[in-house]
C-alpha cells in the first residue's frame, strides 16, 4: 500500500485538526493531509477514494482550497456502488458550483443514474441536479426529470418536482413542458409530493403567464380542497406540529392561492370561505400558528378578497403588532408595509404602536418600523411624527442615527408647508445629529435660507445659539459659519426678530469668536475650515472694528500644511490689506446703487478705468452672495422625484438677462455669473442661470480638490465663478497661474489688455469682449456626426482660436430620431488623461420627438499633447424614453485631424 | 426560496454550509465571515431575523450552534423558523440527542439528512418519519455494500492463502 495515502481515518483526521492549538498547527495538519490525498489521487487509488473525498469535504468546510479533488467526485459518481455514488454526489454538491466547467462532465453520469433501477440512486441524481444544475444541464436533462414526475414512487416524484423548479428557474422556456405534470401532482395524497407539487406550481406561475392561466383554470378548486382537508384534518401524529397538521403544506397552498387569486375576481371569490376559516380558526399562541396566519394575511391582501376579509386580516396584524414576541412584531411591521397600499387608514390607526417600534432595542425591528413610519407620513401628521422622531434622535443608538437622520430629513423636506418649520426642524436635526446629515441636505437648507430674507436674521441667531451647545456637529458648524459670514450684521443688530425668539445680545467680536472657534477646532475638517476663512473675510468688511483681529487669524493660516487653506489665507490676507480700497469701492457701489440703472453703466465703466476690474471683483466678493436659485438646485438634487419645498416658494424670476448687457455691452451666457457678481448692487437680487453641476458647492467655497464631484466634466460656468471667488480647485483646472499670490491691482490693471498671463485674465476669460479676436481668424473644421443610434444623433462642430491651438470649442447638437420625446436627457463625456474637458450646461433636458428640435451643449477641450496625440472621447447619454431609463454610450474617434 | 443554509458554532466555526443559489468560493467565504459577525453579536432577546444585502437571514440558536437560512425578502420568516426546528428534530432523532460533536464527526450524515429535507432551496418533506425511513434505508444499503466488500476480500484472502 502507498505509504502516503496513509490509513488515517476521517475520524482521526478530524481529531487531529481539532487538537490543534494554533492556526499554524492546523494549516500544517491540513497541508499534510492534502499532500497525502493528492498522492492518492495521482496514483489513482481506488480503495480509499471515498474516504479521501470525505476528508476533502471537511477540509473544504474549514476554508482551504480543494479544487484538486473535483475530478475524484466524478470518478466516484461514475462507479457502480451506492456508497461511492452517495459520497460522490455529496462531494459534487459541496466542492463545485454551477459555474465550473467540470460540472458538464457529469451530465452523462447523471443521465444514467436518472434511469437507474435503484430508486435511491435516482434520488441522489435528482438531488444533485436540483441543487447545482446549470442552464445547459437543465436543458439536457429536463426530459428525464419530466418522465420521473409520472413515476410511482413518492420519494422520486417529490424530488423530481423540486428538481423541475430548479430547471424552470434556469431555463424559463421549459415551463410549458411541466404544466400538465405539475397540475396532476396536486391530486396526490402523499404530503411530500403535494408540498413539492404546490411549490412547482407556484414557480410555474412566476415563470410563465400561460402556466398561471392554465393552473388558475384547473387547480383552484383542487387547492381549496387540499387546504380544507389539511386544516380540518383530525390529529395526525406524523405531520403534527403544536396541534396543527402539516403547517408547511398550509403555507405553501396559501402562497399558491395568492398567485392564482391575484387580479382574478372569480378564483378569489372561490377562496374567500376557506381563507376566512383559516384566519379565524388558527391558534395564534405558537409560532406555527402565527406562521400560517401571516401567510394567510398576505394572501388576503394579495387577492381580490372581500372587504370583510380584509378587515379580518388587518385586525390580525394589529394583534401581531401588540404581541410581545419580537419575531411576530417584526413580521407585522413587514406586512403593514404591504397593507398600506390596500388600506392606509387602517394602518394609520396603529401609528403610535409603530412609532414605539422605532424606539425598540432590536435593530431589525427599528429598521422595519422606521421604513413604515416613512410611508405613513402625510401632510396631516407630519408635525407630530417629525417631533417624535427628532426627540428620539437624541437618545437613539449611534449606529441607528444615520438611518434615522436620513429619514427625518427626507420627511421634513418632503412635507414641510412653511419655511420656518422646515428651518426649525433642520436646525434641531443638525444640532442633534449634524455629523450624520448628508451634504445635499444641508446644501438645500442653505438654499432655502438664502431665499427667505425674512428668516435670515432668525436663522443666523438660532444657529449661533445652537453652535454654543453643539460644537461637535460638523454640518451644523458649516451651516452656522456660512450664515454668520453672510448675515453677520443681522446677528449683531437683531434684524428681523420673530415673536417666538428670545432676545439675545451678540457683539461683533462674539460672532468672530464663533467662526474662529470653528476654524481652530481640532476636529474641524478642511471644508469647515475653508468655509470659516471665507466667513471671516466677509465679516472683515462688515465688522470694521474686528478687521485687524481677523487679519491676524487669517495670517496664522498662511503657513497651513493644507494647500487649500494656505492659498485661501494668503489671498484673503492681501484682500484685507487692501481693505481701504474695498471700502472705497463699496462706497462707489453705494453711489451706483442710488444712481440707478442708466447711470450704472457709466459708473461701472469709470470704475474699470479707475481701479481695474480686479479690485472690483474682490470687493464684490465680500458682499453677500447672490440668492441661490432654489428651483434649479432642487431640480438638480439626485433622484429629485420628491416635490421638495414647492416651486412657488422658490425665488423670483431670473433677472440676470437685463443685467447681462451691463459692463461691456456684450452678452454671452457663460459670462452671466461673473456679470451677476459685478452687478451685485442692483436691488433685484440676480439669480444664477440654470444649474451647472456643482455650482452650489463652489459658491459655498467648498470646491476642494477632493470634494469636487463633477468628475471628468466640470462646467465652465462653475470654473469661472470659482476663479472669481478665487477659491480655485486643483491647479490643473485653472492653469498654473492661479495658484500664484494675487497680484497687485496696478499690475492687474496694466495687464488687462494683455493675454492670459495674469490670473485676472482667468477672471475675465468668460468676457468675450476683451479677449476674443475677430471670428474670421478662426480655423475651420468640418462638422462630424459623432454618434448615431436608433434614437439619437449627435453632431459636433468645431471652433478654434489660432493663438490657442490646444483649445477646441465643440458645440454638440443632439437630435432625437425616435417618435417619442426624450426627457431627463443628460450628456456626459470622458477624455483621455492628456485632455482636459469643460462641459457647459445643456440648453435643455428635453428632446422633442422626430427631430423637431435639438439640444445644444458646448464643450471646451484642451489637448495638452496637441500635435502629438489625436483627440478621442467617450460619451454617455442618459435619458428617459417612454418612462424607461435608458443609457447609451459610444466612442468618438472620427475627430478631424489637427485637434 | 432558501438561498443557503449555514451552521455556525458560537466561536464562529463553520459546521455545515449548503448553497442553493450560485455563489463563487470567494463570495462564500465572504458571506460566512460577514454573517457570522452580524449574527453572533446579536443579543438573546432580539428577533431571529437579520436583514442583509436585500435578503433576510433567519437564524435560531440551539445550544452552541446557530442554524441560519438566508431567504428571499418575500418569504415567510416564521415558517423558516419551523423548517430549522424540523431539521433539528430530525437530526436529534437520528443521532439521539444531537450535539455539536456529532455534527463535526458525522458532518456527511448531516448533509445527507439535509438533502432529504431541502432540495433546490425548497422544503421537500414535512414528515420526520419519512425522512428517517429514507435515511435508514440508504444507510443500510451502504452497510450491505460494505459487508459484501469485506466478505469478498475475505474470500480472496482465503483463496490466495
XYZ file of N, CA and C in Angstrom, chain A residues 617-817:
603
model
N -13.791 93.118 -8.451
C -14.224 91.747 -8.221
C -14.029 91.388 -6.759
N -12.870 91.745 -6.246
C -12.604 91.408 -4.857
C -13.616 92.070 -3.942
N -13.962 93.252 -4.308
C -14.872 93.952 -3.417
C -16.236 93.286 -3.413
N -16.673 92.928 -4.592
C -17.997 92.312 -4.620
C -17.939 90.949 -3.956
N -16.748 90.446 -3.861
C -16.587 89.143 -3.243
C -17.038 89.132 -1.793
N -16.766 90.203 -1.086
C -17.144 90.193 0.314
C -18.580 90.643 0.516
N -19.213 91.000 -0.573
C -20.638 91.290 -0.449
C -21.384 89.988 -0.223
N -22.643 90.106 0.083
C -23.438 88.896 0.283
C -23.575 88.151 -1.044
N -23.646 86.889 -0.911
C -23.747 86.027 -2.090
C -25.089 86.255 -2.786
N -25.111 86.159 -4.105
C -26.412 86.297 -4.761
C -27.342 85.176 -4.310
N -28.608 85.443 -4.348
C -29.575 84.444 -3.910
C -29.461 83.210 -4.785
N -29.429 82.066 -4.140
C -29.241 80.840 -4.898
C -30.566 80.421 -5.516
N -30.453 79.891 -6.705
C -31.684 79.518 -7.404
C -32.222 78.226 -6.820
N -33.266 78.370 -6.051
C -33.804 77.230 -5.316
C -34.333 76.142 -6.247
N -35.129 76.575 -7.219
C -35.766 75.598 -8.103
C -34.711 74.786 -8.834
N -33.703 75.484 -9.318
C -32.672 74.794 -10.080
C -31.919 73.829 -9.193
N -31.643 74.280 -7.968
C -30.891 73.392 -7.088
C -31.705 72.161 -6.733
N -32.949 72.390 -6.415
C -33.778 71.263 -6.012
C -33.972 70.312 -7.166
N -34.145 70.894 -8.349
C -34.323 70.052 -9.526
C -33.105 69.191 -9.755
N -31.972 69.747 -9.391
C -30.721 69.052 -9.660
C -30.475 67.919 -8.685
N -31.023 68.059 -7.507
C -30.700 67.091 -6.473
C -31.065 65.683 -6.886
N -30.209 64.788 -6.530
C -30.319 63.415 -7.035
C -31.699 62.839 -6.775
N -32.213 62.157 -7.786
C -33.491 61.475 -7.666
C -34.583 62.405 -7.206
N -34.574 63.620 -7.752
C -35.433 64.642 -7.187
C -36.876 64.412 -7.591
N -37.364 63.207 -7.330
C -38.772 62.936 -7.606
C -39.635 63.561 -6.526
N -39.024 63.793 -5.358
C -39.821 64.353 -4.278
C -40.069 65.828 -4.570
N -41.284 66.250 -4.400
C -41.608 67.646 -4.670
C -41.150 68.530 -3.508
N -39.862 68.556 -3.268
C -39.323 69.286 -2.132
C -39.723 70.747 -2.211
N -40.152 71.281 -1.129
C -40.491 72.694 -0.998
C -40.977 73.297 -2.301
N -42.221 73.278 -2.494
C -42.781 73.512 -3.820
C -42.232 74.761 -4.500
N -42.344 74.736 -5.787
C -41.625 75.724 -6.577
C -42.103 77.157 -6.336
N -43.371 77.310 -5.974
C -43.852 78.687 -5.841
C -43.181 79.387 -4.669
N -42.649 78.571 -3.753
C -41.954 79.171 -2.634
C -40.575 79.666 -3.062
N -40.117 79.173 -4.181
C -38.748 79.490 -4.563
C -38.677 80.905 -5.132
N -37.465 81.229 -5.467
C -37.167 82.643 -5.715
C -37.866 83.247 -6.928
N -37.630 84.495 -7.081
C -38.267 85.279 -8.142
C -37.728 84.870 -9.515
N -38.385 85.369 -10.531
C -37.928 85.022 -11.877
C -36.494 85.497 -12.130
N -35.883 84.803 -13.036
C -34.498 85.147 -13.346
C -34.414 86.557 -13.925
N -33.548 87.293 -13.332
C -33.476 88.684 -13.771
C -32.149 89.008 -14.417
N -31.322 87.979 -14.522
C -29.973 88.268 -14.992
C -29.953 88.782 -16.429
N -30.989 88.467 -17.161
C -30.972 88.860 -18.570
C -30.747 90.367 -18.722
N -31.428 91.143 -17.894
C -31.299 92.591 -18.012
C -29.904 93.047 -17.639
N -29.400 92.469 -16.582
C -28.102 92.923 -16.115
C -26.961 92.400 -16.969
N -27.307 91.425 -17.822
C -26.274 90.809 -18.635
C -25.493 91.813 -19.475
N -26.203 92.745 -20.012
C -25.580 93.601 -21.004
C -24.742 94.704 -20.364
N -24.702 94.672 -19.052
C -24.159 95.849 -18.407
C -22.689 96.189 -18.660
N -21.754 95.413 -18.173
C -20.419 96.004 -18.070
C -19.797 96.359 -19.405
N -19.868 95.459 -20.334
C -19.184 95.730 -21.582
C -20.125 95.742 -22.765
N -21.357 95.694 -22.471
C -22.344 95.713 -23.539
C -22.355 94.433 -24.343
N -21.771 93.399 -23.805
C -21.755 92.136 -24.529
C -22.451 91.092 -23.683
N -23.282 90.318 -24.297
C -23.955 89.282 -23.537
C -23.579 87.924 -24.071
N -23.162 87.093 -23.167
C -22.924 85.713 -23.563
C -23.193 84.843 -22.353
N -23.982 83.792 -22.487
C -24.434 83.058 -21.318
C -23.328 82.678 -20.330
N -22.211 82.110 -20.751
C -21.250 81.675 -19.751
C -20.756 82.823 -18.879
N -20.853 84.019 -19.364
C -20.336 85.137 -18.608
C -21.315 85.603 -17.542
N -22.497 85.091 -17.609
C -23.548 85.607 -16.743
C -23.192 85.664 -15.263
N -22.691 84.572 -14.669
C -22.437 84.659 -13.238
C -21.459 85.770 -12.890
N -20.466 85.924 -13.721
C -19.497 86.970 -13.471
C -20.211 88.306 -13.465
N -21.017 88.465 -14.468
C -21.742 89.717 -14.592
C -22.611 89.932 -13.367
N -23.231 88.832 -12.945
C -24.081 88.961 -11.775
C -23.296 89.470 -10.589
N -22.136 88.910 -10.452
C -21.351 89.313 -9.304
C -20.931 90.763 -9.422
N -20.622 91.156 -10.625
C -20.222 92.538 -10.822
C -21.385 93.469 -10.550
N -22.535 92.923 -10.730
C -23.711 93.765 -10.696
C -24.477 93.606 -9.398
N -23.734 93.293 -8.388
C -24.412 92.982 -7.139
C -25.266 94.108 -6.609
N -24.921 95.300 -6.997
C -25.609 96.421 -6.390
C -27.045 96.578 -6.891
N -27.333 95.975 -7.983
C -28.714 96.100 -8.464
C -29.647 95.503 -7.425
N -30.739 96.191 -7.162
C -31.504 95.809 -5.977
C -32.372 94.573 -6.176
N -32.766 94.281 -7.416
C -33.456 92.999 -7.595
C -32.383 91.926 -7.659
N -32.343 91.127 -6.623
C -31.235 90.187 -6.489
C -31.141 89.283 -7.708
N -30.016 89.296 -8.355
C -29.899 88.465 -9.549
C -29.818 86.988 -9.178
N -30.269 86.182 -10.085
C -30.315 84.759 -9.824
C -29.368 84.086 -10.793
N -28.667 83.138 -10.307
C -27.725 82.452 -11.182
C -28.477 81.709 -12.275
N -27.922 81.671 -13.424
C -28.601 80.944 -14.501
C -28.549 79.444 -14.243
N -29.282 78.731 -15.064
C -29.542 77.297 -14.885
C -28.412 76.549 -14.190
N -28.807 75.558 -13.441
C -27.866 74.946 -12.515
C -26.744 74.202 -13.199
N -25.551 74.689 -13.125
C -24.430 73.889 -13.577
C -24.080 72.901 -12.472
N -23.386 71.887 -12.881
C -23.241 70.732 -11.997
C -23.065 71.029 -10.515
N -22.045 71.733 -10.191
C -21.706 71.778 -8.782
C -21.790 73.162 -8.215
N -22.615 73.990 -8.795
C -22.386 75.392 -8.518
C -22.566 75.744 -7.060
N -23.439 75.036 -6.416
C -23.659 75.400 -5.033
C -22.411 75.114 -4.218
N -21.896 73.912 -4.429
C -20.639 73.553 -3.802
C -19.637 74.661 -3.958
N -19.519 75.095 -5.200
C -18.475 76.045 -5.485
C -18.787 77.391 -4.866
N -20.040 77.745 -4.927
C -20.423 79.019 -4.348
C -20.140 79.037 -2.874
N -20.360 77.904 -2.264
C -20.155 77.860 -0.839
C -18.680 77.801 -0.525
N -17.905 77.737 -1.571
C -16.470 77.741 -1.348
C -15.975 76.418 -0.848
N -16.630 75.389 -1.203
C -16.129 74.103 -0.757
C -15.696 73.281 -1.937
N -15.298 73.941 -2.975
C -14.838 73.205 -4.149
C -13.438 72.686 -3.940
N -13.252 71.886 -2.925
C -11.927 71.361 -2.653
C -11.605 70.306 -3.681
N -10.321 70.057 -3.876
C -9.968 69.074 -4.893
C -10.643 67.749 -4.626
N -10.722 67.339 -3.382
C -11.257 66.008 -3.128
C -12.777 65.987 -3.129
N -13.402 67.092 -2.919
C -14.850 67.033 -2.833
C -15.517 67.373 -4.155
N -14.717 67.653 -5.139
C -15.321 68.005 -6.411
C -15.957 66.778 -7.025
N -17.255 66.780 -7.096
C -17.930 65.567 -7.525
C -18.230 65.577 -9.009
N -17.886 66.639 -9.667
C -18.291 66.721 -11.058
C -17.446 65.819 -11.939
N -16.373 65.253 -11.389
C -15.600 64.266 -12.120
C -14.993 64.840 -13.376
N -15.204 64.118 -14.459
C -14.489 64.457 -15.671
C -15.050 65.690 -16.357
N -16.201 66.156 -15.945
C -16.812 67.212 -16.712
C -17.211 68.425 -15.872
N -16.262 69.139 -15.334
C -16.636 70.347 -14.609
C -17.115 71.393 -15.607
N -18.058 72.192 -15.208
C -18.595 73.128 -16.182
C -17.821 74.429 -16.160
N -17.787 75.061 -17.272
C -17.048 76.313 -17.351
C -17.661 77.359 -16.453
N -18.947 77.320 -16.355
C -19.608 78.314 -15.528
C -19.075 78.266 -14.110
N -19.005 77.087 -13.587
C -18.521 76.948 -12.222
C -17.085 77.428 -12.132
N -16.295 77.019 -13.081
C -14.893 77.414 -13.030
C -14.754 78.910 -12.932
N -15.534 79.545 -13.776
C -15.481 80.979 -13.833
C -15.783 81.583 -12.484
N -16.831 81.010 -11.928
C -17.282 81.517 -10.664
C -16.225 81.296 -9.610
N -15.598 80.146 -9.689
C -14.587 79.846 -8.697
C -13.389 80.747 -8.878
N -13.083 80.986 -10.122
C -11.997 81.918 -10.359
C -12.305 83.236 -9.680
N -13.518 83.637 -9.853
C -13.943 84.900 -9.297
C -13.780 84.941 -7.806
N -14.220 83.840 -7.202
C -14.167 83.829 -5.756
C -12.775 83.468 -5.294
N -11.923 83.224 -6.265
C -10.540 82.837 -6.016
C -10.457 81.697 -5.018
N -11.320 80.775 -5.179
C -11.227 79.595 -4.340
C -10.965 78.415 -5.237
N -10.077 78.624 -6.158
C -9.810 77.667 -7.220
C -9.691 76.249 -6.732
N -10.137 75.345 -7.516
C -9.981 73.930 -7.203
C -8.556 73.542 -7.548
N -8.357 72.366 -8.067
C -6.999 71.926 -8.331
C -6.392 72.813 -9.411
N -5.116 73.048 -9.307
C -4.460 73.925 -10.265
C -4.636 73.440 -11.694
N -4.765 72.140 -11.862
C -4.893 71.594 -13.205
C -6.052 72.239 -13.963
N -7.074 72.610 -13.229
C -8.232 73.157 -13.906
C -8.059 74.611 -14.309
N -7.384 75.318 -13.494
C -7.352 76.751 -13.727
C -6.034 77.259 -14.289
N -5.167 76.367 -14.531
C -3.875 76.783 -15.040
C -2.972 77.158 -13.891
N -1.678 77.046 -14.100
C -0.723 77.238 -13.025
C -0.772 78.650 -12.433
N -1.149 79.587 -13.224
C -1.073 80.961 -12.759
C -1.978 81.201 -11.560
N -2.986 80.362 -11.440
C -3.994 80.633 -10.434
C -3.485 80.447 -9.025
N -2.510 79.584 -8.868
C -2.053 79.337 -7.517
C -1.052 80.399 -7.055
N -0.734 81.286 -7.922
C 0.154 82.374 -7.511
C -0.538 83.274 -6.512
N 0.286 84.020 -5.824
C -0.268 85.015 -4.929
C -0.975 86.068 -5.796
N -2.024 86.587 -5.247
C -2.788 87.560 -6.011
C -1.909 88.778 -6.331
N -1.871 89.167 -7.548
C -1.018 90.285 -7.918
C -1.619 91.616 -7.475
N -0.811 92.606 -7.507
C -1.299 93.923 -7.098
C -2.284 94.442 -8.120
N -3.096 95.336 -7.681
C -4.136 95.828 -8.567
C -3.539 96.593 -9.739
N -2.423 97.242 -9.460
C -1.797 98.018 -10.520
C -1.377 97.104 -11.651
N -0.712 96.025 -11.251
C -0.234 95.104 -12.257
C -1.421 94.525 -13.026
N -2.441 94.251 -12.261
C -3.613 93.667 -12.896
C -4.210 94.623 -13.909
N -4.310 95.853 -13.499
C -4.904 96.823 -14.396
C -4.057 96.970 -15.646
N -2.764 96.958 -15.421
C -1.816 97.097 -16.505
C -1.957 95.948 -17.496
N -2.095 94.795 -16.921
C -2.068 93.629 -17.790
C -3.421 93.336 -18.410
N -4.330 94.167 -18.182
C -5.683 93.874 -18.642
C -5.767 93.575 -20.138
N -5.196 94.390 -20.970
C -5.328 94.085 -22.384
C -4.464 92.907 -22.825
N -3.452 92.574 -22.053
C -2.552 91.508 -22.475
C -3.187 90.146 -22.276
N -2.776 89.170 -23.076
C -3.373 87.842 -22.949
C -2.880 87.070 -21.718
N -3.649 86.119 -21.432
C -3.563 85.125 -20.361
C -2.740 85.350 -19.101
N -1.500 85.729 -19.177
C -0.562 85.591 -18.054
C -1.125 85.803 -16.652
N -1.741 86.909 -16.408
C -2.169 87.169 -15.042
C -3.497 86.482 -14.754
N -3.712 86.155 -13.491
C -4.963 85.499 -13.110
C -6.178 86.350 -13.456
N -5.962 87.618 -13.539
C -7.067 88.479 -13.911
C -7.731 87.953 -15.165
N -6.876 87.506 -16.043
C -7.448 87.047 -17.300
C -8.307 85.820 -17.065
N -7.944 85.051 -16.087
C -8.829 83.954 -15.724
C -10.193 84.497 -15.358
N -10.121 85.591 -14.623
C -11.375 86.195 -14.185
C -12.196 86.630 -15.373
N -11.503 87.120 -16.331
C -12.230 87.731 -17.426
C -12.394 86.806 -18.607
N -11.864 85.618 -18.461
C -11.909 84.673 -19.555
C -13.274 84.587 -20.203
N -14.255 84.620 -19.361
C -15.608 84.444 -19.885
C -16.131 85.678 -20.601
N -15.461 86.797 -20.449
C -15.964 88.003 -21.105
C -15.382 88.085 -22.508
N -16.134 87.763 -23.464
C -15.593 87.654 -24.810
C -15.113 89.001 -25.349
N -15.653 90.080 -24.854
C -15.345 91.378 -25.445
C -13.852 91.689 -25.383
N -13.227 91.325 -24.263
C -11.825 91.685 -24.122
C -10.921 90.766 -24.921
N -11.166 89.494 -24.767
C -10.169 88.545 -25.206
C -10.375 88.050 -26.634
N -11.588 87.775 -26.995
C -11.746 87.014 -28.234
C -11.450 87.861 -29.465
N -10.626 87.335 -30.290
C -10.296 88.029 -31.536
C -11.449 87.889 -32.524
N -11.388 88.630 -33.613
C -12.470 88.545 -34.591
C -12.668 87.113 -35.076
N -13.894 86.810 -35.406
C -14.275 85.455 -35.762
C -13.530 84.896 -36.974
N -13.333 85.760 -37.973
C -12.838 85.229 -39.243
C -11.431 84.639 -39.137
N -10.783 84.913 -38.031
C -9.470 84.313 -37.862
C -9.534 82.849 -37.438
N -10.711 82.415 -37.021
C -10.834 81.042 -36.539
C -10.556 80.028 -37.643
N -9.945 78.921 -37.237
C -9.719 77.855 -38.197
C -11.042 77.134 -38.447
N -11.130 76.504 -39.597
C -12.396 75.866 -39.949
C -12.216 74.355 -39.987
N -13.106 73.662 -39.295
C -13.097 72.213 -39.310
C -14.468 71.708 -39.743
N -14.505 70.531 -40.408
C -15.818 70.040 -40.829
C -16.636 69.552 -39.624
N -17.931 69.664 -39.747
C -18.820 69.138 -38.711
C -18.928 67.627 -38.888
N -18.871 66.920 -37.772
C -18.961 65.457 -37.874
C -20.202 64.943 -37.146
N -20.609 63.727 -37.554
C -21.647 63.034 -36.789
C -20.915 62.175 -35.787
N -20.999 62.559 -34.548
C -20.174 61.906 -33.548
C -20.773 60.595 -33.095
N -22.089 60.546 -33.143
C -22.734 59.354 -32.591
C -24.085 59.230 -33.244
N -24.464 58.007 -33.570
C -25.805 57.835 -34.102
C -26.343 56.482 -33.697
N -27.527 56.457 -33.111
C -28.192 55.203 -32.799
C -29.619 55.309 -33.312
N -30.421 54.325 -32.958
C -31.791 54.344 -33.483
C -32.595 55.506 -32.914
N -32.181 55.994 -31.756
C -32.976 57.054 -31.149
C -32.293 58.416 -31.196
N -30.990 58.411 -31.357
C -30.279 59.628 -31.051
C -29.189 59.899 -32.076
N -29.041 61.178 -32.403
C -27.929 61.545 -33.269
C -27.219 62.734 -32.640
N -25.911 62.691 -32.663
C -25.136 63.795 -32.098
C -24.187 64.325 -33.168
N -24.245 65.613 -33.407
C -23.320 66.237 -34.357
C -22.395 67.169 -33.591
N -21.125 67.160 -33.969
C -20.141 68.038 -33.345
C -19.650 69.049 -34.387
N -19.658 70.324 -34.048
C -18.941 71.269 -34.903
C -17.843 71.912 -34.064
N -16.797 72.324 -34.750
C -15.586 72.721 -34.021
C -15.220 74.163 -34.305
N -14.516 74.717 -33.375
C -14.081 76.096 -33.498
C -12.770 76.187 -32.743
N -11.843 76.934 -33.277
C -10.546 77.005 -32.618
C -10.016 78.420 -32.793
N -9.362 78.920 -31.755
C -8.727 80.217 -31.899
C -7.268 79.991 -32.220
N -6.770 80.694 -33.223
C -5.434 80.413 -33.716
C -4.358 80.549 -32.630
N -4.544 81.482 -31.693
C -3.454 81.660 -30.726
C -3.484 80.601 -29.628
N -4.552 79.846 -29.585
C -4.607 78.754 -28.600
C -4.869 77.458 -29.351
N -3.856 76.863 -29.931
C -4.090 75.677 -30.771
C -4.558 74.473 -29.956
N -4.273 74.507 -28.657
C -4.643 73.331 -27.867
C -6.122 73.299 -27.556
N -6.727 74.444 -27.575
C -8.111 74.525 -27.111
C -9.078 74.430 -28.282
N -10.024 73.559 -28.171
C -11.056 73.441 -29.199
C -12.403 73.663 -28.539
N -13.203 74.468 -29.193
C -14.573 74.631 -28.706
C -15.456 73.735 -29.556
N -16.139 72.853 -28.923
C -17.008 71.933 -29.661
C -18.436 72.294 -29.310
N -19.274 72.464 -30.330
C -20.673 72.568 -29.943
C -21.397 71.320 -30.428
N -22.014 70.683 -29.479
C -22.692 69.420 -29.755
C -24.182 69.698 -29.959
N -24.726 69.076 -31.001
C -26.156 69.225 -31.270
C -26.795 67.849 -31.208
N -27.787 67.699 -30.337
C -28.435 66.409 -30.167
C -29.787 66.419 -30.877
N -30.043 65.367 -31.635
C -31.320 65.268 -32.333
C -31.969 63.942 -31.975
N -33.242 63.983 -31.726
C -33.989 62.779 -31.368
C -34.576 62.160 -32.639
N -34.162 60.918 -32.963
C -34.647 60.282 -34.183
C -35.893 59.442 -33.925
